[in-house]
């Protein structure tokens, strides 16, 4: 990060979230094992002020410290925590959890999620949850991925050979986390991969994941057959030293599975999967990531890098969903998961892809069974192939579905999927679509902290507190803009209707009146509602006859 770069600014936190304030909860951490006494841990959250500041709602906040010059980078909040771990050769969260030791990271996520820290520790020890947190990424605000916690979302960024710059990628990172991305994958394949990653890491408060085979491929001028274990290993260590928190490694793409993709409509659609498959075929040898898995585990254990074991043979079309190649690889993911746990490396498994709704559940059930309940991390899945330009929607449907069955991390898809490199607007659209999917899944799973947000916004809506309704939404600015498009005046913010149904047909207003009448007349609400509806029907019919 030596060179100074002039960065374009995103809209600020205050502009994006009016009447919201970033706040921190402070907790004390003392540990005999880490020789720490009363260390302060500050956990961020967003406070939304309501009812003209007489009431508030606190929500999860992944946006990181605001107003920082990217040339300087974020504050290193974990530096002191990590410095206490020098005596441990493999200081992974799983190692500590198995040895009954609570880390500051565990405290951080338990406070963030409002869940008991002993439970956090036991889920990590069991492999059912992970805290991706490389010891070389001190800027990180820890988060947890596991099916007994809030469903999280990942945003992909990164340049390609035909576009983008360091400025744009850092800006996308800040933009994605501002809107709620819990992790970010840097999938750069263009120029300056290493340098771009350095800028991203030093400015990221969320875990950063990569697919190291992309950079290894750059080192051999894009020829998969020229890759070697040594080049791959060197790439892993370099990225580990920089602070990458999780690696996607396609070690489950085995030589014997590749012929099974020949009957597919869309072959192998994972970039990493196709690179490994080409290497295996050209050498007629087993995947070097598979044969060197224990060596890779040793590297990851040293830094506490989590695995996101890749699904290189995921289906790329509805036609190919849930086929033999896909499930053969999933079984190998289970074997690799167990081996990684022996090294105390934290693991999640990647999943599809393109899957119609009725075939989604099978993916979750098989993953839980074959991969020993390690967290599942899926791309969507896209539930239909017919809507290029809207794949944030086709996939958010699948994401909500699989999230409700227990998928822990949902990788977003933007409207540009299959069409081009996403820009800043696409990143926001993808993040919002996936925040909806994750929250819908939390509601379906009856997560204890999910429903109160819905209840707050529903009550604001019913009481015509327009400002509160805007400010409680995932995207307050858009909600306000849509309202103001037809009713921009300030008195419309106290009106008991909007332009959708107009003043006479506002059902919320009618219900309000019915309640009032019922209260006054002490009558049953349902009877009154029927009377009210008959009355409105008469008005409507009259209007239609007159027009
Ligand atoms: S006018 Fe219709 S859409 Fe608008 S607040 Fe009333 S019921 Fe809701």
mmCIF file of N, CA and C in Angstrom, residues 106 192 221 225 230 240 302 348 352 378 417 451 504 517:
data_model
loop_
_atom_site.group_PDB
_atom_site.id
_atom_site.type_symbol
_atom_site.label_atom_id
_atom_site.label_comp_id
_atom_site.label_asym_id
_atom_site.label_seq_id
_atom_site.Cartn_x
_atom_site.Cartn_y
_atom_site.Cartn_z
ATOM 1 N N UNK A 106 -14.570 -15.150 20.062
ATOM 2 C CA UNK A 106 -15.823 -15.832 20.483
ATOM 3 C C UNK A 106 -16.702 -14.870 21.269
ATOM 4 N N UNK A 192 -2.620 -6.800 -11.391
ATOM 5 C CA UNK A 192 -2.291 -6.444 -9.998
ATOM 6 C C UNK A 192 -3.106 -7.208 -8.959
ATOM 7 N N UNK A 221 0.975 -17.907 -16.714
ATOM 8 C CA UNK A 221 0.406 -17.277 -17.916
ATOM 9 C C UNK A 221 -0.901 -17.893 -18.394
ATOM 10 N N UNK A 225 -2.258 -26.468 -17.407
ATOM 11 C CA UNK A 225 -1.370 -27.640 -17.439
ATOM 12 C C UNK A 225 0.018 -27.334 -16.870
ATOM 13 N N UNK A 230 4.063 -26.797 -6.186
ATOM 14 C CA UNK A 230 4.989 -25.811 -5.598
ATOM 15 C C UNK A 230 4.474 -24.381 -5.845
ATOM 16 N N UNK A 240 -1.674 -16.160 2.668
ATOM 17 C CA UNK A 240 -1.835 -16.361 4.121
ATOM 18 C C UNK A 240 -1.123 -15.231 4.861
ATOM 19 N N UNK A 302 -1.647 -22.931 10.724
ATOM 20 C CA UNK A 302 -0.646 -21.988 11.258
ATOM 21 C C UNK A 302 -1.197 -20.555 11.342
ATOM 22 N N UNK A 348 -15.920 -24.794 5.990
ATOM 23 C CA UNK A 348 -17.285 -24.783 5.455
ATOM 24 C C UNK A 348 -17.221 -25.418 4.058
ATOM 25 N N UNK A 352 -24.139 -25.540 -4.595
ATOM 26 C CA UNK A 352 -24.574 -25.010 -5.888
ATOM 27 C C UNK A 352 -25.233 -23.636 -5.769
ATOM 28 N N UNK A 378 -23.623 -21.566 -0.037
ATOM 29 C CA UNK A 378 -24.074 -21.802 -1.414
ATOM 30 C C UNK A 378 -24.126 -20.514 -2.242
ATOM 31 N N UNK A 417 -24.903 -11.194 -13.292
ATOM 32 C CA UNK A 417 -24.466 -12.589 -13.400
ATOM 33 C C UNK A 417 -24.668 -13.107 -14.822
ATOM 34 N N UNK A 451 -37.415 -11.481 14.315
ATOM 35 C CA UNK A 451 -38.777 -10.994 14.084
ATOM 36 C C UNK A 451 -39.036 -9.590 14.633
ATOM 37 N N UNK A 504 -59.062 7.217 -0.079
ATOM 38 C CA UNK A 504 -60.334 6.561 0.215
ATOM 39 C C UNK A 504 -60.219 5.051 0.333
ATOM 40 N N UNK A 517 -63.950 2.533 15.741
ATOM 41 C CA UNK A 517 -65.397 2.345 15.861
ATOM 42 C C UNK A 517 -65.713 1.214 16.822
#
